[in-house]
XYZ file of C-alpha atoms in Angstrom:
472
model
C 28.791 -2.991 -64.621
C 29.647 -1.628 -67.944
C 29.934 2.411 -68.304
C 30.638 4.215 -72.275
C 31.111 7.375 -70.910
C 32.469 10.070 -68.319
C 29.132 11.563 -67.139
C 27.695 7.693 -66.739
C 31.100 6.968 -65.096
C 30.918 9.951 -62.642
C 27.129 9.033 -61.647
C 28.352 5.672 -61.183
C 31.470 6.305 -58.870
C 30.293 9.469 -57.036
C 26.106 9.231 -57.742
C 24.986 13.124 -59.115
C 27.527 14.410 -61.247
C 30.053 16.879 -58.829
C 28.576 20.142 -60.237
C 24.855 19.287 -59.495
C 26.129 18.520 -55.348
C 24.037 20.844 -53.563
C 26.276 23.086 -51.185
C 26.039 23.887 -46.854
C 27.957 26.351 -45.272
C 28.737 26.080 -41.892
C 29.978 29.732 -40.321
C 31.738 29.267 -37.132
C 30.684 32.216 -34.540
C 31.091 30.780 -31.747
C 33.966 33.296 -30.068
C 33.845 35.184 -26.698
C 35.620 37.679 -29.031
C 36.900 39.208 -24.954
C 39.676 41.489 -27.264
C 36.448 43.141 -28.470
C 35.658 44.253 -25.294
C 31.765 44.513 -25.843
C 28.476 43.609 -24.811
C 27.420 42.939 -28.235
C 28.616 39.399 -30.263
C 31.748 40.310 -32.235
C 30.591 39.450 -35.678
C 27.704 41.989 -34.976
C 29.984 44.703 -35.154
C 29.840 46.671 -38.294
C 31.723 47.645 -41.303
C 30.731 50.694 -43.549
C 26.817 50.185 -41.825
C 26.605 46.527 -41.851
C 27.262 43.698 -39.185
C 30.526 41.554 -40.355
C 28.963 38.479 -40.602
C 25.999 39.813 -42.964
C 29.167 40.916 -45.373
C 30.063 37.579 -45.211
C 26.620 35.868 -45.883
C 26.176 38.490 -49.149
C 29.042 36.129 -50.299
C 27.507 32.789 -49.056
C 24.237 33.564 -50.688
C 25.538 34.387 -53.951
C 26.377 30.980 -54.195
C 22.827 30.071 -53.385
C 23.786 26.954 -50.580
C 20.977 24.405 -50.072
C 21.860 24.511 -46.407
C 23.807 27.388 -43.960
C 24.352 26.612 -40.241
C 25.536 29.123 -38.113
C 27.950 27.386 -34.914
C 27.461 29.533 -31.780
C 28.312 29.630 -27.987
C 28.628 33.475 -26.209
C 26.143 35.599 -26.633
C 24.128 33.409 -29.020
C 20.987 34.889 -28.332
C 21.568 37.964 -30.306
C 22.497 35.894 -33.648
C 19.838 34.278 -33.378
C 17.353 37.215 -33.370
C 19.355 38.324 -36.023
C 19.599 35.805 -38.441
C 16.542 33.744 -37.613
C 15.049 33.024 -40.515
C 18.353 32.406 -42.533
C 20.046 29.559 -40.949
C 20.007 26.759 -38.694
C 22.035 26.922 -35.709
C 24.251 24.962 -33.488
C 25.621 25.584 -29.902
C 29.530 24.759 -28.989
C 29.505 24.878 -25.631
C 32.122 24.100 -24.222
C 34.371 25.409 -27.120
C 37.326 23.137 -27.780
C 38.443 24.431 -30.955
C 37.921 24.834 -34.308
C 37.382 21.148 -35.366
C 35.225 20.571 -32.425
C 32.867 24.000 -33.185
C 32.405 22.260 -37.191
C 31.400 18.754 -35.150
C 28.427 20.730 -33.979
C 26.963 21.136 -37.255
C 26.778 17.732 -37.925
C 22.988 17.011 -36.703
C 21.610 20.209 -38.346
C 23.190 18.556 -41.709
C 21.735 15.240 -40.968
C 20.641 13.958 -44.631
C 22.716 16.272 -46.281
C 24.756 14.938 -49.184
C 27.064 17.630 -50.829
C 29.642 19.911 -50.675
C 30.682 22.056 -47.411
C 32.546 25.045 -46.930
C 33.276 26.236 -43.326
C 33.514 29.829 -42.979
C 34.426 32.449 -39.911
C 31.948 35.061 -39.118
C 35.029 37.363 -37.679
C 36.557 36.848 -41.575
C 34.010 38.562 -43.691
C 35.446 39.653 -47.171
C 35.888 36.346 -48.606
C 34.513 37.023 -51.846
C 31.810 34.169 -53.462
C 34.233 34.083 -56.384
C 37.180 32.429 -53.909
C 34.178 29.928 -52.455
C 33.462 29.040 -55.583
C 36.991 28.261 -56.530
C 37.485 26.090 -53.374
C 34.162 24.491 -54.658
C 35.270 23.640 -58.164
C 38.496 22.549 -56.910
C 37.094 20.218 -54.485
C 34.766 18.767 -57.795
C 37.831 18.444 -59.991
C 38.817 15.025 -61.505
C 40.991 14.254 -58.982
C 38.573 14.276 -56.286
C 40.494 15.898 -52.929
C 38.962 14.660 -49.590
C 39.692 18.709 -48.662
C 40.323 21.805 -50.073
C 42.056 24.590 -47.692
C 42.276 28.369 -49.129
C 45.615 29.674 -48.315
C 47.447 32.840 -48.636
C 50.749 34.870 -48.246
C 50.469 37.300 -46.189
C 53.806 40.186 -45.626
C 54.523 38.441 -42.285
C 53.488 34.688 -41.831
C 54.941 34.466 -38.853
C 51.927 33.746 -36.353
C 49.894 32.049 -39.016
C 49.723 28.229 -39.491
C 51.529 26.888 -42.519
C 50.221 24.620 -45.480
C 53.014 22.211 -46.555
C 52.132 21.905 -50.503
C 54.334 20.867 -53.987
C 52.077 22.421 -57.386
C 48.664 22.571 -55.330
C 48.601 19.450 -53.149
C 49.033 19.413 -49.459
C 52.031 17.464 -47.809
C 50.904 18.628 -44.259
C 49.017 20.965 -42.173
C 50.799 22.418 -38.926
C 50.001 24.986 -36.502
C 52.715 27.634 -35.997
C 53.412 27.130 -32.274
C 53.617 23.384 -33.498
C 55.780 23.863 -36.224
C 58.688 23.022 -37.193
C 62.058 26.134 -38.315
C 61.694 24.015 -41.867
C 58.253 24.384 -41.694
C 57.951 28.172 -40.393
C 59.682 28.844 -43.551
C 57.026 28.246 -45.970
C 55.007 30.967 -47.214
C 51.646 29.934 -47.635
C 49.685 30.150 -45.053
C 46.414 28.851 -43.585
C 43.410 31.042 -43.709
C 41.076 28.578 -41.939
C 38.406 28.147 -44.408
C 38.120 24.738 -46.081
C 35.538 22.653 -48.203
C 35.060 19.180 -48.223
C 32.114 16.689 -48.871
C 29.863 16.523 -46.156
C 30.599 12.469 -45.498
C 34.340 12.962 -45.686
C 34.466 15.888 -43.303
C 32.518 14.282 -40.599
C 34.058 11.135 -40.878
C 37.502 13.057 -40.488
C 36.542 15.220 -37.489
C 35.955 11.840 -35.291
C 39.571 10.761 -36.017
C 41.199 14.424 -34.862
C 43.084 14.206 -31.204
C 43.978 17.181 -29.315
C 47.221 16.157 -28.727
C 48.903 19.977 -29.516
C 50.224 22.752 -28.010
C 46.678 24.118 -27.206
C 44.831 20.837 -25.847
C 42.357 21.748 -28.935
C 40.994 19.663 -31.935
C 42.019 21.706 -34.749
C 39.876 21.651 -37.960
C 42.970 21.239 -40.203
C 44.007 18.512 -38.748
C 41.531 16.511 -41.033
C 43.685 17.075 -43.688
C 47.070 15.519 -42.268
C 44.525 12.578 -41.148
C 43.411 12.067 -45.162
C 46.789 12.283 -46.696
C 47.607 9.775 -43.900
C 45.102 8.087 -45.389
C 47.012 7.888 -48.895
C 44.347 10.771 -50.277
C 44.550 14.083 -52.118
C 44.314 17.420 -50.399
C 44.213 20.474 -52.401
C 45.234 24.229 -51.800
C 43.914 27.190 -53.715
C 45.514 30.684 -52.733
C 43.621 33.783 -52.078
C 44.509 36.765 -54.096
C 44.604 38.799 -51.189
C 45.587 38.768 -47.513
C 42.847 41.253 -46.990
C 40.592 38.681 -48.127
C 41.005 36.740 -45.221
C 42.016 39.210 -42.110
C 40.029 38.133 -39.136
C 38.823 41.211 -37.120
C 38.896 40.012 -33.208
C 39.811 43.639 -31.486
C 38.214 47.324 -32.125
C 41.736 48.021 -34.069
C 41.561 45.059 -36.468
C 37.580 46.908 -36.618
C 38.655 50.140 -37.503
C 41.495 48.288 -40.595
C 38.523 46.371 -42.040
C 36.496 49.782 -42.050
C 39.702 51.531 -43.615
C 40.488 48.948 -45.717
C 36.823 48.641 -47.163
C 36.305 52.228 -47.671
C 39.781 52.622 -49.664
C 38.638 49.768 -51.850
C 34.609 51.505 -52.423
C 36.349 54.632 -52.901
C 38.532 53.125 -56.347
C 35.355 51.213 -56.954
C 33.210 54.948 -57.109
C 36.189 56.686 -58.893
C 36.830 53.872 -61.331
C 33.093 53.670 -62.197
C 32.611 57.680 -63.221
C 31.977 59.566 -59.817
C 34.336 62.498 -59.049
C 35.512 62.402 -55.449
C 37.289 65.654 -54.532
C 39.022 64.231 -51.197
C 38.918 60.669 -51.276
C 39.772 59.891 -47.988
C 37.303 62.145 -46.295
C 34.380 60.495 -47.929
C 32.633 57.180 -46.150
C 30.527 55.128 -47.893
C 28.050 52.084 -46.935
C 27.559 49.386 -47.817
C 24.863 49.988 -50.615
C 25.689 53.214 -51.280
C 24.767 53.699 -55.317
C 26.306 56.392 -57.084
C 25.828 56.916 -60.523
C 28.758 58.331 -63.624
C 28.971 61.889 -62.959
C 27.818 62.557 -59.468
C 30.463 64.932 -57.790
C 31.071 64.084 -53.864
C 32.812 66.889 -51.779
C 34.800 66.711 -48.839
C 33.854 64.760 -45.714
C 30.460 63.334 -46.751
C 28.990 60.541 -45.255
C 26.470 57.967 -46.579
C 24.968 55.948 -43.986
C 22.978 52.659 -45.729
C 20.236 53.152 -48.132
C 21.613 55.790 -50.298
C 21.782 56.586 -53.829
C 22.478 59.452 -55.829
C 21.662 60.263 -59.462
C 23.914 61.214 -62.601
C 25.258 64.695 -62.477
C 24.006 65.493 -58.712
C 26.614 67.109 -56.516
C 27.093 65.970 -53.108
C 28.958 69.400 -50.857
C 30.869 69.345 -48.382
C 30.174 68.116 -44.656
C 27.110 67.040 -45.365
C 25.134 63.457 -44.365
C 22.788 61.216 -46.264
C 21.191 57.986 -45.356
C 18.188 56.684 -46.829
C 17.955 58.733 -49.334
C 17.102 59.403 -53.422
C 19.113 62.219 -54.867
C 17.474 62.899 -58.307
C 19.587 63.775 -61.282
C 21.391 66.928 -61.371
C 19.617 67.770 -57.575
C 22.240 69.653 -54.665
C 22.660 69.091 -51.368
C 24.320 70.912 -48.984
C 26.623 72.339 -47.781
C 26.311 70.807 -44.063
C 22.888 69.162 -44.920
C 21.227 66.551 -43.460
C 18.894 63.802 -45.324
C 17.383 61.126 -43.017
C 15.310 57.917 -43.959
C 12.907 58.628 -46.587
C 14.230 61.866 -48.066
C 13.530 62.151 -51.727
C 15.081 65.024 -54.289
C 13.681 65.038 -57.839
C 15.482 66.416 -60.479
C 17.521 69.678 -59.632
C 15.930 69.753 -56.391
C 18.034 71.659 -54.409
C 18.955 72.168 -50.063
C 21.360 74.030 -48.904
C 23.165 74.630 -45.509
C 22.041 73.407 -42.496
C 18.709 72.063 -43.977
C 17.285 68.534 -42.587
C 14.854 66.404 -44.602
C 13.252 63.769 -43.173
C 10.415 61.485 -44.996
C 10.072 64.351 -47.376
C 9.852 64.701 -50.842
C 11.368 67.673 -52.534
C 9.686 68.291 -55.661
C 11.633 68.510 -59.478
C 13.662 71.786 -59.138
C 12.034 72.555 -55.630
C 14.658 74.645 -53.191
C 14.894 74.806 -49.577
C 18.237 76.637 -49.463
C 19.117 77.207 -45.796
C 18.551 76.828 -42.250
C 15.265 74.358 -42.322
C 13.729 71.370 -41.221
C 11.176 69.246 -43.461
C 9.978 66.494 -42.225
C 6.905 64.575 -43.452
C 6.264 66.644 -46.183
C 5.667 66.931 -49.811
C 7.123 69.693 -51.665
C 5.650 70.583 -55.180
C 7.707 71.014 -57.929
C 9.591 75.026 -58.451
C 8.429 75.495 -54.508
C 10.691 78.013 -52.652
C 11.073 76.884 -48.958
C 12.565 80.091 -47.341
C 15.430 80.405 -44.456
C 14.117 79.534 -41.316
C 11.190 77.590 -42.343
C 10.008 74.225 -40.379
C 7.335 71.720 -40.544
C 6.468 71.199 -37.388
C 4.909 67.869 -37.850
C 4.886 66.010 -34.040
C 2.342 66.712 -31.724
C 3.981 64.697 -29.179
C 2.041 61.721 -29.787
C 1.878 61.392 -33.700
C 3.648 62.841 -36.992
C 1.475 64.684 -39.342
C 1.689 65.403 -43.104
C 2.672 68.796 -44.715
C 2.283 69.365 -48.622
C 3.170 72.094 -50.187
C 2.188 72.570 -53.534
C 3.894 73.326 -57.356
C 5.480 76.765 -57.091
C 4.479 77.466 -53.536
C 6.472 80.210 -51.554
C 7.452 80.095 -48.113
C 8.939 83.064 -46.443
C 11.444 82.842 -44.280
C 11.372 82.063 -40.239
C 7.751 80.389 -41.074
C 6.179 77.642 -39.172
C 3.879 75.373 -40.994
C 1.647 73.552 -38.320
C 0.936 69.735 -39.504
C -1.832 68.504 -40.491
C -1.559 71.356 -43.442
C -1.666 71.815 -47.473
C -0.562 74.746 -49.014
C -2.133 75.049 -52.671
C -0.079 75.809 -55.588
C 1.165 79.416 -56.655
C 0.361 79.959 -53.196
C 2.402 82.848 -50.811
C 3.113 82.217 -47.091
C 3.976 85.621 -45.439
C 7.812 85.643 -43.543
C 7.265 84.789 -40.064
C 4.097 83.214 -40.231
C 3.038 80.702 -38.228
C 0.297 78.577 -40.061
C -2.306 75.834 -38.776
C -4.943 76.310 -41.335
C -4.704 75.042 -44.984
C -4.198 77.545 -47.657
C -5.688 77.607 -51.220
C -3.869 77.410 -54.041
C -2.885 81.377 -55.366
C -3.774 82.582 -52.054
C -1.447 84.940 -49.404
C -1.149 83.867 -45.917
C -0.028 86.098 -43.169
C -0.362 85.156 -39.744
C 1.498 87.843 -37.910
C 0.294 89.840 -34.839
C -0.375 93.889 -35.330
C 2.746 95.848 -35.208
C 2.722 98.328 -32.209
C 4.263 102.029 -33.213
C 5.572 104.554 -30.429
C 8.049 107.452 -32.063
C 10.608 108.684 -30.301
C 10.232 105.366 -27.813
C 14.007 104.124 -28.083
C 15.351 107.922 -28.155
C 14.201 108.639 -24.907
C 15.268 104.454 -23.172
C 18.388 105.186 -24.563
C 19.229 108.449 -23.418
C 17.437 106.937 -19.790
C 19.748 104.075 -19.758
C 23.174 105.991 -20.594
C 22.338 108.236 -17.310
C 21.619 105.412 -15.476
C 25.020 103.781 -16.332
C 27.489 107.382 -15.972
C 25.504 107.353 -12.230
C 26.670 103.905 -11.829
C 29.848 104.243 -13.272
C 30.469 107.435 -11.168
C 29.092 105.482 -7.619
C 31.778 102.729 -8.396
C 34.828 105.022 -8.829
């Protein structure tokens, strides 16, 4: 057969051309993780308000893989609620290393003829940018039965070590079975490793456990195809952070520090003023646009995002929330789920919103709770003031209309609507709607007596010199 040029070629020696392969991920989560010390799965753990492993998947899924299978063993149940929808799964059980956990997969990619990358749910910042080079390294011209990603970490001491001369693997060993020559090299192994889905299974049967462990190591496919007179291939990660494995609550609490220092430059760098960086914790999704102004220890749980030129103070804590532009919250305020601020909106201390909607330039300065509401736009919410929108079996709606005024220390009784322009009397307690330019009071009849306290206090002062006087 007769070929004129590379693309023909390339269909002829490996069918669809190398970038058109479809690509699986297998994750490997199958771990006690007993350094954890937990009753939940490790990779379910989370860093700034989401579980490791769904950091990890962002990554997968950028890369848009035709297949994903998820390798589990203790507490599998709970990843499979989890991610249900999202992946296949396979069960190591017993778990006989790493080699042995990708074997698993190998029925749930029955038919499947492409590329593979095998991930670690317990690593979870490997960007998609890194997959992707291990992908178009393992597509280059030279065709490498494997692709490892490596690193150099500060200390390499506990870390296997990848044997390579300009990029190409001499040999794979495990620390505790290497060599003093080969404990020298830097680069290490992070674990992670693409091949094509015919040449890694086809590897895996030929890996013994004859080590130090008793365990069929997953690298060990790559000593078995340069045994095989073939090319491996090592790419390097830019960073050892990319690929730290989290298996105790300290190696948690790093990944947590080590993500928020990073989404901290990330805010800075992009136009928000942070006024003590390191007392400020992000999530995940937290959106924050040029010109917002975050104060000191502020928290944003997930679902967050914050407008240009809004100022976050001090001590305060948002999740799922909308901060409109140029809106203020806090100090030491509150907004849960569904809290919305429109534009110069303002709450001050101690005020909670929940699944309320503070109207454009609306205020609800201190000491309040809102929940299920709707505030009108230019409505003054005064100290004190609550919505008191449970009856102990269902929440109720409150809305408040453009302009409103609510004294302070008032209770507004849900189901309720308070027109616009309308005036709710300090320390009223209201259960019946009120029309729009109309005065509410609801406040029982003041009771008068002159001279009253005079004559208890003189009373009482006897009563305590006769006391006094008994004691001595």
């Amino acid at each position: 057969m007769w070929v004129t040029d590379m693309e023909t070629a390339m269909k002829w020696w490996h069918g669809p051309r190398m970038s058109e392969r479809p690509i699986a991920a297998i994750i490997l989560a199958a771990g006690k993780g007993t350094r954890m010390k937990s009753s939940q799965h490790k990779v379910l753990h989370a860093i700034a308000g989401r579980p490791m492993i769904e950091h990890l998947l962002a990554s997968v899924e950028a890369l848009e893989p035709a297949r994903l299978v998820t390798i589990v063993g203790e507490y599998r149940e709970q990843l499979e609620e989890r991610l249900a929808d999202r992946c296949d799964f396979a069960v190591q059980d017993p778990q006989l290393g790493t080699g042995h956990a990708v074997q698993q997969a190998k029925n749930a990619l029955q038919g499947f003829d492409g590329d593979v990358l095998v991930l670690y749910g317990d690593v979870p910042f490997v960007k998609a940018a890194t997959m992707q080079t291990m992908i178009d390294r393992l597509r280059a011209v030279d065709a490498p039965a494997a692709v490892v990603l490596g690193f150099e970490p500060d200390d390499p001491l506990r870390y296997g070590r990848v044997v390579a001369q300009q990029g190409r693997i001499l040999k794979m060993v495990e620390y505790k079975d290497a060599s003093e020559e080969e404990r020298a090299c830097t680069m290490c192994n992070s674990g992670l490793l693409a091949a094509r889905s015919d040449d890694l299974f086809e590897l895996l049967e030929r890996v013994q456990n004859e080590n130090a462990q008793g365990e069929y190591y997953l690298p060990d496919i790559v000593n078995i195809a340069i045994a095989d007179g073939r090319n491996c291939a090592v790419v390097s990660s830019d960073s050892a952070d990319e690929v730290a494995g989290i298996n105790s609550r300290a190696e948690l609490a790093a990944a947590e520090a080590q993500w928020q220092s990073v989404a901290r430059e990330d805010a800075m760098a992009n136009g928000v003023t942070l006024r003590a960086p390191e007392t400020v914790f992000f999530s995940y999704d937290t959106n924050l646009a040029e010109d917002v102004v975050v104060e000191a220890n502020v928290v944003f749980g997930p679902g967050v995002s914050v407008a240009s030129g809004a100022v976050i103070r001090a001590f305060s804590h948002l999740e799922g929330a909308q901060v409109g532009e140029g809106a203020e919250v806090g100090p030491y305020a509150r907004l849960r789920p569904g809290a919305v601020l429109e534009k110069d909106s303002k709450v001050g201390n101690f005020v909670e919103l929940k699944k309320t909607t503070l109207g454009e330039g609306a205020k609800a300065n201190h000491l309040t709770y809102l929940g299920d509401a709707t505030i009108g736009a230019g409505a003054n919410i005064g100290a004190g003031t609550i919505t008191c929108n449970y009856d102990g079996y269902f929440k109720h709606q409150t809305t408040i209309g453009p302009r409103a005024f609510i004294g302070s220390n008032s209770a507004l009784i849900a189901p309720l609507n308070i027109g616009a322009d309308a005036i709710v009397a300090a320390g009223s307690a209201v259960s019946r709607d009120v029309a729009d330019g109309e005065l509410r009071m609801v406040r029982a009849d003041q009771l008068v007596k002159p001279g009253w306290a005079d004559r208890f206090h003189d009373t009482m002062k006897r009563k305590k010199k006769a006391s006094a006087k008994k004691d001595g």
